[in-house]
Amino acid sequence: MGIWGKIKPPFWNRSDSELELLNYRRLWRTTLFSAIAVTLAPLVFLAGINFYQFEEQYQLQRNEITNHVQRLLAVNKVQLANFLEERRSALTYVNLANSFEQLADLRHIATVFRRLRMSFGGFVDLGLIDSQGIQRAYIGPYNLEGREYKDQDWYKEVQIRGIYISDVFLGHRNFPHFVIAVRHEGPDDQTYVLRATIDTGKLNSLLSATDLHPIGDIFLVNSEGVLQTPSTWFGGVLTRLKALPQPLAQSGVVSETNPNGGPPFLVATAKVEGSPFYLVVAKQPAAALQKWDLLRINVIVMVAVSVAAILVVIWWGSATLVNRIYEADLRRVAMLHEVEYTNKLASIGRLAAGVAHEINNPVAIINEKVGLMGDILSMGEDFPRKDKFMDQIKVIKDSVRRVSEITHRLLGFARHLPVKSEQIHLEPLIKEVLGFLGREAQYRNIDINVDIPGDVPALEADKGQIQQVLLNILNNALAAVEDGDKIDISVANRAHEQVAITITDNGMGIASQDLQNIFEPFFSTKGEKGTGLGLSITYGIVQKLGGHIEVVSELGQGTSFIVYLPVKQRPHRLEGPGGEDAARMEV
């Protein structure tokens, strides 16, 4: 069973087209969708307004993060440029303030180096390189004096441009550093280069002091995508990036990117003037917008839960309402049919009484005259063909008896005798009824089984009418079974102080299309052998006694008549329009 099978309204699969007054499925759909439209429209409208206002505030917060990235980029770019400019200016000043001979003096250049370290910090060594590219003086942790740089690119570049700032590299020092070299441009036409090595720790300290709250990254990268300072997200210094977080040409532009997977971040780059470095600032907006995202999720969940609750209530309410209307309509139509049936029975009863009365009189005369004729013939010994006449008289008497039985049943159907009340024990009563039919059952070898528990109470009812009920049903059972079959009679206690008498045969059964008509007057499945009144009379008697009768039958398998009788007499009657007693039929 699918979800629809579990939640569909109870009346959805019921089909009582003759009793249904409305298209209940369409009524339910109309009720359901109307209720949904009325209840959800204001909620959706308010949710839409709230969501629009929320998105505006969310976008303002996101713009604030973008502005923060741009401010960090601008401020740090200026600081880094100033950092490099300070050291370049210091070297230029040393170049201008000292002659080649002074700088070639180790004691003098050592004094200059010490003062540079004390004033600016970050200087690792200092060297003087003459016009031939030979390092004439060197102050630092290594023995580089006499080293030739004439054929190196940086030396050629500084000769052309006057200033050179290298990328960060390890070199034979095996720690990250970069070089600033300044060509002497004094009036003495003496060309030489002052070369200093700068520790990148100063750059790292400068960048790490940036407030990146709550989550962000700031680092330097060269044009080839090699990290010049450590990065929180992309690795250590001198790590080559697989892809730049942003094209370096988009200087100052904040864009959203996600090269490493995970949450996206906003990134902006800018070239540090006078250096090969590019400053990169990145921030994760998700971290800063976490509270706003949580608020959005809460709003969405609250709206979703509210909508779900409203839909459930509307579904349940509309289904319950339409189902109650459906059941009320069924009861109303069934009652109308019952009244119609009652009127029909009353009309048939009056007609039957009139017909029986009109037939009984001539039949009585015929019976009397035929009896007289028989008496006369019996006294005449020499009457020709006496035996043949006596046989014909017998046939006439049998026919008269047959007509009398029919009229008697018609009168029994129409007559409304008062119900007598007396204590009846079912076991002796059933045995007494079986005494009437025992000979036929014995002759046809039909096995009749009786099962009556000892705790079945005595009934307060009319003995004669219960006998007629049992006789009618047993007669039908005997007519339905073949010779050698069986009939079971059982009695059992039922709820609400009722006793159920079940008579079951294994005969031919009753077709399903006939079950609805078997209690109607003059309806018979026996053809000319039946009057169609036995079960109608039985039905009326049971109703007058305050009980009801049910039939279960399967064609070719047999039939069960179940008669429910109250322990204490409480007739259940309805007064029809014609003043006749009517009864409710349950089949």
Coordinates of C-alpha atoms in Angstrom, one line a residue:
M1 CA 0.0 0.0 0.0
G2 CA 1.4 3.3 -1.1
I3 CA 1.3 6.7 0.7
W4 CA -1.9 7.5 -1.1
G5 CA -3.5 4.3 0.1
K6 CA -2.8 5.3 3.7
I7 CA -4.0 8.9 3.6
K8 CA -6.9 8.9 1.1
P9 CA -10.3 9.7 2.5
P10 CA -12.4 6.8 3.8
F11 CA -15.1 7.3 1.2
W12 CA -12.7 7.4 -1.8
N13 CA -13.0 3.7 -2.7
R14 CA -16.6 3.2 -1.6
S15 CA -19.1 2.8 -4.4
D16 CA -22.8 3.2 -3.6
S17 CA -23.9 4.9 -6.8
E18 CA -27.5 4.3 -6.1
L19 CA -27.3 5.9 -2.7
E20 CA -24.8 8.7 -3.3
L21 CA -26.4 12.1 -3.7
L22 CA -23.3 14.1 -4.5
N23 CA -19.9 13.8 -6.2
Y24 CA -18.1 13.4 -2.9
R25 CA -14.6 13.3 -4.5
R26 CA -15.2 16.6 -6.2
L27 CA -16.7 18.1 -3.0
W28 CA -13.6 17.0 -1.1
R29 CA -11.2 18.4 -3.6
T30 CA -13.1 21.7 -3.7
T31 CA -13.1 21.9 0.1
L32 CA -9.5 20.9 0.4
F33 CA -8.1 23.4 -2.2
S34 CA -10.3 26.2 -1.0
A35 CA -9.2 25.8 2.6
I36 CA -5.5 25.6 1.4
A37 CA -5.9 28.7 -0.6
V38 CA -7.6 30.7 2.2
T39 CA -5.1 29.6 4.9
L40 CA -1.8 29.5 3.0
A41 CA -2.2 32.7 0.9
P42 CA -1.7 35.1 3.8
L43 CA 1.1 33.0 5.2
V44 CA 2.9 32.8 1.8
F45 CA 2.4 36.6 1.3
L46 CA 3.9 37.4 4.7
A47 CA 6.7 34.9 4.2
G48 CA 7.5 36.5 0.9
I49 CA 7.7 40.0 2.4
N50 CA 9.9 38.7 5.2
F51 CA 12.1 36.9 2.8
Y52 CA 12.5 40.0 0.7
Q53 CA 13.5 42.1 3.7
F54 CA 15.8 39.4 4.9
E55 CA 17.6 39.2 1.5
E56 CA 18.1 42.9 1.5
Q57 CA 19.8 42.8 4.9
Y58 CA 21.7 39.7 3.9
Q59 CA 23.1 41.5 0.8
L60 CA 24.0 44.5 2.9
Q61 CA 26.1 42.3 5.2
R62 CA 27.7 40.6 2.2
N63 CA 28.6 44.0 0.8
E64 CA 30.1 45.0 4.1
I65 CA 32.3 41.9 3.9
T66 CA 33.3 42.9 0.4
N67 CA 34.2 46.4 1.6
H68 CA 36.2 45.0 4.4
V69 CA 38.2 42.9 2.0
Q70 CA 38.9 46.0 -0.1
R71 CA 40.0 48.0 2.9
L72 CA 42.3 45.3 4.0
L73 CA 43.8 45.1 0.6
A74 CA 44.4 48.8 0.3
V75 CA 45.8 49.2 3.8
N76 CA 48.2 46.3 3.6
K77 CA 49.3 47.2 0.1
V78 CA 50.4 50.6 1.3
Q79 CA 52.1 49.1 4.4
L80 CA 54.0 46.6 2.3
A81 CA 55.0 49.3 -0.2
N82 CA 56.2 51.5 2.6
F83 CA 58.1 48.6 4.1
L84 CA 60.0 48.0 0.9
E85 CA 60.4 51.7 0.2
E86 CA 62.0 52.3 3.6
R87 CA 64.7 49.7 3.0
R88 CA 65.3 50.8 -0.6
S89 CA 65.6 54.4 0.6
A90 CA 68.0 53.4 3.3
L91 CA 70.2 51.6 0.9
T92 CA 70.1 54.5 -1.5
Y93 CA 71.1 56.9 1.2
V94 CA 74.0 54.7 2.2
N95 CA 75.1 54.6 -1.4
L96 CA 74.9 58.4 -1.7
A97 CA 76.4 59.1 1.8
N98 CA 79.4 56.8 1.4
S99 CA 82.1 56.5 -1.3
F100 CA 83.1 53.2 -2.8
E101 CA 86.3 53.1 -0.7
Q102 CA 84.4 53.7 2.5
L103 CA 82.0 50.9 1.8
A104 CA 84.8 48.7 0.7
D105 CA 86.2 49.1 4.2
L106 CA 84.9 46.1 6.2
R107 CA 84.8 48.0 9.5
H108 CA 82.9 50.9 7.9
I109 CA 80.4 48.7 6.1
A110 CA 79.9 46.7 9.3
T111 CA 79.1 49.9 11.1
V112 CA 76.6 50.8 8.4
F113 CA 75.1 47.3 8.5
R114 CA 74.7 47.4 12.2
R115 CA 72.9 50.8 12.1
L116 CA 70.6 49.5 9.3
R117 CA 69.6 46.5 11.4
M118 CA 69.0 48.7 14.5
S119 CA 67.0 51.3 12.5
F120 CA 64.9 49.1 10.2
G121 CA 65.3 45.5 11.1
G122 CA 65.1 42.6 8.8
F123 CA 68.6 43.0 7.2
V124 CA 70.5 39.7 7.1
D125 CA 73.6 40.8 5.3
L126 CA 75.0 43.7 3.3
G127 CA 77.5 43.5 0.4
L128 CA 79.3 45.9 -2.0
I129 CA 79.7 44.8 -5.6
D130 CA 81.9 46.7 -8.0
S131 CA 81.4 47.6 -11.6
Q132 CA 82.9 44.2 -12.6
G133 CA 80.2 42.3 -10.7
I134 CA 82.7 41.2 -8.0
Q135 CA 81.6 41.5 -4.4
R136 CA 84.3 43.6 -2.8
A137 CA 83.0 43.7 0.8
Y138 CA 80.5 41.6 2.6
I139 CA 79.0 41.6 6.1
G140 CA 76.8 38.7 7.0
P141 CA 76.7 35.1 8.2
Y142 CA 78.4 33.7 5.1
N143 CA 81.7 34.1 3.3
L144 CA 80.6 35.7 0.1
E145 CA 83.4 38.1 -0.4
G146 CA 84.9 37.9 -3.9
R147 CA 81.7 36.2 -5.4
E148 CA 81.0 37.2 -8.9
Y149 CA 77.5 38.3 -10.0
K150 CA 78.3 39.8 -13.4
D151 CA 76.4 37.3 -15.4
Q152 CA 73.4 37.0 -13.2
D153 CA 70.1 38.5 -14.3
W154 CA 69.5 40.5 -11.2
Y155 CA 72.9 42.3 -11.6
K156 CA 72.0 43.2 -15.2
E157 CA 68.6 44.4 -14.2
V158 CA 70.0 46.7 -11.4
Q159 CA 72.5 48.1 -13.8
I160 CA 69.6 49.1 -16.1
R161 CA 66.9 50.1 -13.7
G162 CA 69.0 51.2 -10.7
I163 CA 66.9 49.1 -8.3
Y164 CA 66.1 45.5 -8.0
I165 CA 63.9 43.6 -5.6
S166 CA 63.9 39.8 -6.0
D167 CA 61.3 37.1 -5.4
V168 CA 61.5 35.2 -2.1
F169 CA 63.9 32.3 -2.4
L170 CA 65.8 29.9 -0.1
G171 CA 69.3 30.1 -1.8
H172 CA 72.3 28.6 0.0
R173 CA 71.1 30.3 3.2
N174 CA 68.2 27.8 3.2
F175 CA 65.6 30.2 4.7
P176 CA 63.1 32.4 2.9
H177 CA 64.5 35.8 2.1
F178 CA 64.7 38.3 -0.7
V179 CA 67.2 40.8 -2.0
I180 CA 67.2 44.5 -2.5
A181 CA 70.0 45.8 -4.7
V182 CA 70.6 49.6 -5.4
R183 CA 73.0 50.9 -8.0
H184 CA 75.2 53.8 -7.0
E185 CA 74.1 56.9 -9.0
G186 CA 76.5 59.5 -7.6
P187 CA 78.3 62.4 -9.5
D188 CA 81.6 60.6 -9.4
D189 CA 80.6 58.3 -12.3
Q190 CA 81.8 55.4 -10.2
T191 CA 79.4 52.5 -10.6
Y192 CA 78.8 49.9 -7.9
V193 CA 75.9 48.1 -6.3
L194 CA 74.9 47.9 -2.7
R195 CA 73.1 44.6 -2.1
A196 CA 71.2 43.6 1.0
T197 CA 69.3 40.4 2.0
I198 CA 66.0 41.0 3.8
D199 CA 64.4 38.3 6.1
T200 CA 60.8 37.6 5.1
G201 CA 59.9 37.3 8.8
K202 CA 59.3 41.0 8.9
L203 CA 56.8 40.6 6.0
N204 CA 55.1 37.7 7.8
S205 CA 54.8 39.7 11.0
L206 CA 53.3 42.7 9.1
L207 CA 50.7 40.5 7.4
S208 CA 49.8 38.4 10.4
A209 CA 48.9 41.6 12.4
T210 CA 46.0 42.1 10.0
D211 CA 42.5 41.6 11.5
L212 CA 40.8 39.0 9.4
H213 CA 37.9 38.3 11.7
P214 CA 36.4 35.8 11.7
I215 CA 38.0 33.7 9.0
G216 CA 40.3 34.9 6.3
D217 CA 43.7 34.7 4.7
I218 CA 46.3 37.3 3.6
F219 CA 49.6 36.5 1.8
L220 CA 52.0 37.5 -1.0
V221 CA 52.4 35.7 -4.3
N222 CA 54.6 36.3 -7.3
S223 CA 53.5 36.5 -10.9
E224 CA 54.2 32.7 -11.3
G225 CA 51.8 31.7 -8.5
V226 CA 54.5 30.9 -5.9
L227 CA 53.7 31.9 -2.3
Q228 CA 56.1 34.5 -1.0
T229 CA 54.7 34.3 2.5
P230 CA 52.8 31.5 4.3
S231 CA 49.1 31.1 3.6
T232 CA 46.5 29.6 5.9
W233 CA 44.5 27.9 3.2
F234 CA 47.1 27.4 0.4
G235 CA 50.2 26.2 2.1
G236 CA 53.7 27.3 3.2
V237 CA 56.1 29.8 1.7
L238 CA 57.4 28.9 -1.8
T239 CA 54.5 26.6 -2.4
R240 CA 53.3 26.8 -6.0
L241 CA 49.6 27.2 -6.3
K242 CA 47.7 24.9 -8.7
A243 CA 45.6 27.9 -9.7
L244 CA 45.5 31.5 -8.7
P245 CA 42.5 32.3 -6.6
Q246 CA 42.0 35.3 -8.9
P247 CA 43.6 36.5 -12.1
L248 CA 46.3 38.9 -11.1
A249 CA 45.1 41.3 -13.7
Q250 CA 41.9 42.0 -11.7
S251 CA 43.7 44.2 -9.3
G252 CA 41.4 45.6 -6.6
V253 CA 38.4 43.6 -7.8
V254 CA 36.6 41.4 -5.2
S255 CA 35.3 38.2 -6.6
E256 CA 33.9 34.9 -5.3
T257 CA 36.0 31.8 -5.9
N258 CA 36.5 28.3 -4.7
P259 CA 39.6 26.7 -6.2
N260 CA 40.1 24.2 -3.4
G261 CA 36.5 23.1 -2.9
G262 CA 34.7 23.7 0.3
P263 CA 33.0 26.9 1.2
P264 CA 33.5 29.7 -1.3
F265 CA 35.4 32.9 -0.3
L266 CA 35.8 36.4 -1.5
V267 CA 39.2 37.3 -2.8
A268 CA 41.0 40.4 -4.1
T269 CA 44.5 41.0 -5.3
A270 CA 46.7 44.0 -5.8
K271 CA 50.3 44.5 -7.0
V272 CA 52.7 45.9 -4.4
E273 CA 54.3 48.9 -6.1
G274 CA 58.0 48.6 -6.8
S275 CA 58.2 44.9 -6.1
P276 CA 57.4 41.6 -7.8
F277 CA 54.9 40.8 -5.1
Y278 CA 51.1 40.6 -5.4
L279 CA 49.0 41.0 -2.2
V280 CA 46.1 38.5 -1.9
V281 CA 43.3 39.0 0.7
A282 CA 40.6 36.3 1.1
K283 CA 37.7 36.0 3.4
Q284 CA 35.0 33.4 3.8
P285 CA 31.6 35.2 3.8
A286 CA 29.9 32.0 5.1
A287 CA 31.7 32.4 8.5
A288 CA 30.7 36.1 8.8
L289 CA 27.1 35.3 7.6
Q290 CA 26.7 32.2 9.7
K291 CA 24.2 33.8 12.0
W292 CA 22.2 35.2 9.1
D293 CA 22.3 31.8 7.4
L294 CA 21.1 30.2 10.6
L295 CA 18.3 32.8 10.8
R296 CA 17.3 32.0 7.2
I297 CA 17.2 28.3 7.9
N298 CA 15.1 28.9 11.0
V299 CA 12.6 31.0 9.1
I300 CA 12.5 28.4 6.3
V301 CA 12.0 25.5 8.7
M302 CA 9.3 27.4 10.7
V303 CA 7.4 28.3 7.5
A304 CA 7.8 24.7 6.2
V305 CA 6.6 23.2 9.5
S306 CA 3.7 25.6 9.6
V307 CA 2.7 24.8 6.0
A308 CA 3.0 21.1 6.7
A309 CA 0.8 21.4 9.9
I310 CA -1.8 23.4 8.1
L311 CA -1.9 20.9 5.2
V312 CA -2.3 18.0 7.6
V313 CA -5.1 19.7 9.6
I314 CA -6.9 20.8 6.4
W315 CA -6.5 17.3 4.9
W316 CA -7.9 15.7 8.0
G317 CA -10.6 18.2 8.5
S318 CA -11.9 18.2 4.9
A319 CA -11.7 14.4 4.7
T320 CA -13.6 14.0 8.0
L321 CA -16.2 16.6 7.1
V322 CA -16.9 15.1 3.6
N323 CA -16.9 11.6 5.0
R324 CA -19.5 12.5 7.6
I325 CA -21.6 14.2 4.9
Y326 CA -21.2 11.0 2.8
E327 CA -22.3 8.7 5.7
A328 CA -25.2 11.0 6.6
D329 CA -26.4 11.0 3.0
L330 CA -26.2 7.2 2.9
R331 CA -28.2 6.9 6.1
R332 CA -30.8 9.3 4.8
V333 CA -31.1 7.6 1.4
A334 CA -31.3 4.1 3.1
M335 CA -34.0 5.4 5.4
L336 CA -36.0 6.7 2.3
H337 CA -35.6 3.3 0.7
E338 CA -36.8 1.6 3.9
V339 CA -39.9 3.8 4.1
E340 CA -40.5 3.0 0.4
Y341 CA -40.2 -0.7 1.1
T342 CA -42.4 -0.4 4.1
N343 CA -45.1 1.2 2.0
K344 CA -44.7 -1.5 -0.6
L345 CA -45.2 -4.2 2.1
A346 CA -48.2 -2.5 3.4
S347 CA -49.8 -2.2 0.0
I348 CA -49.1 -5.9 -0.8
G349 CA -50.5 -6.9 2.6
R350 CA -53.8 -5.1 2.0
L351 CA -53.9 -6.6 -1.5
A352 CA -53.2 -10.1 -0.2
A353 CA -55.9 -9.9 2.4
G354 CA -58.4 -8.8 -0.2
V355 CA -57.5 -11.5 -2.6
A356 CA -57.5 -14.2 0.0
H357 CA -60.8 -13.1 1.3
E358 CA -62.3 -13.1 -2.2
I359 CA -60.9 -16.5 -3.0
N360 CA -61.7 -18.3 0.2
N361 CA -65.5 -18.0 -0.2
P362 CA -65.8 -19.7 -3.6
V363 CA -63.1 -22.2 -2.6
A364 CA -65.1 -23.1 0.5
I365 CA -68.2 -23.6 -1.7
I366 CA -66.2 -25.8 -4.1
N367 CA -64.8 -27.8 -1.2
E368 CA -68.3 -28.3 0.3
K369 CA -69.9 -29.3 -3.0
V370 CA -67.1 -31.6 -3.9
G371 CA -67.4 -33.2 -0.5
L372 CA -71.1 -33.6 -1.1
M373 CA -70.5 -35.1 -4.5
G374 CA -68.1 -37.6 -2.9
D375 CA -70.6 -38.6 -0.3
I376 CA -73.3 -39.2 -2.9
L377 CA -71.0 -41.2 -5.0
S378 CA -69.9 -43.3 -2.1
M379 CA -73.5 -44.2 -1.3
G380 CA -74.3 -45.2 -4.9
E381 CA -72.9 -48.7 -5.5
D382 CA -74.1 -48.9 -9.2
F383 CA -72.8 -45.5 -10.4
P384 CA -70.9 -46.0 -13.6
R385 CA -67.3 -45.1 -13.6
K386 CA -67.5 -44.4 -9.8
D387 CA -63.7 -45.0 -9.3
K388 CA -62.8 -42.5 -12.0
F389 CA -65.1 -39.9 -10.5
M390 CA -63.7 -40.5 -7.0
D391 CA -60.2 -39.9 -8.3
Q392 CA -61.2 -36.7 -10.0
I393 CA -62.9 -35.6 -6.7
K394 CA -59.6 -36.3 -4.9
V395 CA -57.7 -34.2 -7.4
I396 CA -60.2 -31.4 -6.9
K397 CA -59.9 -31.6 -3.1
D398 CA -56.1 -31.5 -3.3
S399 CA -56.3 -28.5 -5.5
V400 CA -58.7 -26.9 -3.1
R401 CA -56.3 -27.6 -0.2
R402 CA -53.5 -26.1 -2.2
V403 CA -55.5 -23.0 -2.8
S404 CA -56.5 -22.9 0.9
E405 CA -52.8 -23.1 1.9
I406 CA -52.0 -20.2 -0.3
T407 CA -54.8 -18.0 0.9
H408 CA -53.9 -19.0 4.5
R409 CA -50.4 -17.8 3.9
L410 CA -51.6 -14.6 2.3
L411 CA -53.8 -13.9 5.3
G412 CA -50.9 -14.7 7.6
F413 CA -48.8 -12.2 5.7
A414 CA -51.4 -9.5 5.9
R415 CA -52.8 -10.3 9.4
H416 CA -51.3 -8.6 12.4
L417 CA -51.8 -10.8 15.3
P418 CA -50.7 -9.5 18.7
V419 CA -47.4 -10.9 19.9
K420 CA -47.8 -13.1 22.9
S421 CA -45.0 -13.2 25.5
E422 CA -44.0 -16.4 27.3
Q423 CA -40.8 -18.1 28.4
I424 CA -39.5 -20.3 25.7
H425 CA -36.6 -22.8 25.9
L426 CA -35.1 -23.2 22.4
E427 CA -34.0 -26.8 22.7
P428 CA -37.4 -28.4 23.2
L429 CA -38.9 -25.9 20.8
I430 CA -36.5 -26.9 18.0
K431 CA -37.0 -30.5 18.7
E432 CA -40.8 -30.0 18.4
V433 CA -40.3 -28.3 15.0
L434 CA -38.1 -31.0 13.8
G435 CA -40.8 -33.5 14.8
F436 CA -42.9 -32.0 12.0
L437 CA -40.2 -32.4 9.4
G438 CA -38.4 -35.5 10.8
R439 CA -40.2 -37.9 8.6
E440 CA -39.2 -36.2 5.3
A441 CA -35.6 -35.9 6.5
Q442 CA -35.5 -39.5 7.5
Y443 CA -37.1 -40.6 4.2
R444 CA -34.5 -38.5 2.2
N445 CA -31.6 -39.6 4.5
I446 CA -30.8 -35.9 5.4
D447 CA -28.7 -35.5 8.5
I448 CA -29.9 -32.8 10.8
N449 CA -27.5 -31.7 13.5
V450 CA -28.5 -29.6 16.5
D451 CA -26.0 -27.8 18.7
I452 CA -27.5 -25.9 21.7
P453 CA -25.1 -25.0 24.5
G454 CA -26.5 -25.3 28.0
D455 CA -26.0 -21.7 28.9
V456 CA -28.5 -20.4 26.3
P457 CA -31.1 -18.5 28.3
A458 CA -34.9 -18.9 27.8
L459 CA -36.5 -16.3 25.5
E460 CA -39.4 -14.1 26.3
A461 CA -41.3 -14.4 22.9
D462 CA -44.2 -15.8 21.1
K463 CA -43.8 -19.5 20.8
G464 CA -46.1 -20.0 17.8
Q465 CA -44.4 -17.3 15.7
I466 CA -40.9 -18.6 16.5
Q467 CA -42.1 -22.1 15.4
Q468 CA -43.4 -20.6 12.1
V469 CA -40.0 -18.9 11.6
L470 CA -38.1 -22.1 12.1
L471 CA -40.5 -24.1 10.0
N472 CA -40.2 -21.7 7.1
I473 CA -36.4 -21.6 7.1
L474 CA -36.1 -25.4 7.6
N475 CA -38.6 -26.0 4.8
N476 CA -36.4 -23.9 2.5
A477 CA -33.3 -25.8 3.7
L478 CA -34.9 -29.1 2.9
A479 CA -35.9 -27.9 -0.5
A480 CA -32.4 -26.7 -1.1
V481 CA -30.5 -29.8 -0.2
E482 CA -30.2 -33.1 -2.1
D483 CA -30.9 -36.5 -0.6
G484 CA -28.1 -37.5 1.8
D485 CA -27.0 -33.9 2.5
K486 CA -27.1 -32.2 5.9
I487 CA -28.6 -29.4 7.8
D488 CA -26.9 -27.8 10.9
I489 CA -28.8 -26.0 13.6
S490 CA -26.9 -24.1 16.2
V491 CA -27.8 -21.6 18.9
A492 CA -25.4 -19.2 20.6
N493 CA -25.4 -16.2 22.9
R494 CA -24.7 -12.8 21.3
A495 CA -23.9 -9.4 22.6
H496 CA -26.7 -7.0 23.8
E497 CA -28.7 -9.9 25.3
Q498 CA -29.4 -11.6 22.0
V499 CA -29.6 -15.2 20.9
A500 CA -28.6 -16.2 17.4
I501 CA -30.2 -19.2 15.8
T502 CA -28.2 -20.4 12.8
I503 CA -29.6 -22.8 10.2
T504 CA -27.0 -23.9 7.7
D505 CA -27.5 -26.2 4.7
N506 CA -25.0 -27.4 2.2
G507 CA -27.5 -27.2 -0.7
M508 CA -27.5 -25.3 -3.9
G509 CA -27.1 -21.8 -2.4
I510 CA -28.6 -18.6 -3.5
A511 CA -27.3 -16.4 -6.4
S512 CA -25.9 -13.1 -5.2
Q513 CA -28.4 -11.1 -7.4
D514 CA -31.3 -12.9 -5.6
L515 CA -30.1 -12.3 -2.0
Q516 CA -31.5 -8.7 -2.0
N517 CA -35.0 -9.9 -3.0
I518 CA -35.6 -13.1 -1.0
F519 CA -37.6 -11.4 1.7
E520 CA -39.8 -9.6 -0.8
P521 CA -43.4 -11.0 -1.1
F522 CA -44.0 -13.4 -4.0
F523 CA -40.3 -13.6 -4.8
S524 CA -39.3 -17.3 -5.2
T525 CA -36.4 -19.2 -6.6
K526 CA -38.5 -22.4 -6.7
G527 CA -40.6 -21.6 -9.7
E528 CA -44.1 -22.9 -9.6
K529 CA -43.4 -24.9 -6.4
G530 CA -43.0 -21.8 -4.3
T531 CA -45.5 -19.0 -3.3
G532 CA -42.7 -16.5 -2.4
L533 CA -44.4 -15.7 0.9
G534 CA -42.6 -18.0 3.4
L535 CA -39.5 -15.8 3.9
S536 CA -41.5 -12.6 3.7
I537 CA -43.7 -13.8 6.6
T538 CA -40.5 -15.0 8.4
Y539 CA -38.9 -11.6 8.0
G540 CA -42.0 -9.8 9.3
I541 CA -42.3 -12.1 12.4
V542 CA -38.6 -11.7 13.3
Q543 CA -39.0 -7.9 13.1
K544 CA -42.1 -7.9 15.2
L545 CA -40.2 -9.9 17.8
G546 CA -37.6 -7.2 18.0
G547 CA -34.9 -9.2 16.1
H548 CA -33.4 -9.3 12.7
I549 CA -32.3 -11.9 10.2
E550 CA -29.2 -12.3 8.1
V551 CA -28.4 -14.5 5.2
V552 CA -25.0 -15.7 4.0
S553 CA -25.0 -17.8 0.9
E554 CA -22.6 -19.0 -1.8
L555 CA -23.9 -20.6 -5.0
G556 CA -23.2 -24.3 -5.0
Q557 CA -21.9 -24.3 -1.4
G558 CA -24.9 -23.7 0.8
T559 CA -26.8 -21.1 2.7
S560 CA -26.9 -19.9 6.4
F561 CA -29.9 -18.1 7.9
I562 CA -29.0 -16.4 11.2
V563 CA -32.0 -15.2 13.3
Y564 CA -31.1 -12.8 16.0
L565 CA -33.7 -12.6 18.8
P566 CA -33.7 -10.6 22.0
V567 CA -33.7 -12.5 25.2
K568 CA -36.4 -10.1 26.4
Q569 CA -39.1 -9.1 24.0
R570 CA -38.6 -5.6 22.5
P571 CA -40.2 -5.4 19.1
H572 CA -38.6 -3.0 16.8
R573 CA -41.2 -1.4 14.6
L574 CA -41.6 1.6 12.3
E575 CA -44.9 3.1 11.6
G576 CA -45.4 3.4 7.9
P577 CA -47.4 6.1 6.1
G578 CA -50.4 3.7 5.8
G579 CA -50.4 2.8 9.4
E580 CA -49.0 -0.6 8.8
D581 CA -46.3 -2.2 10.7
A582 CA -43.0 -2.1 8.9
A583 CA -39.7 -3.6 9.7
R584 CA -36.0 -3.1 8.9
M585 CA -34.4 -5.8 6.7
E586 CA -30.8 -6.8 7.0
V587 CA -29.5 -9.2 4.5

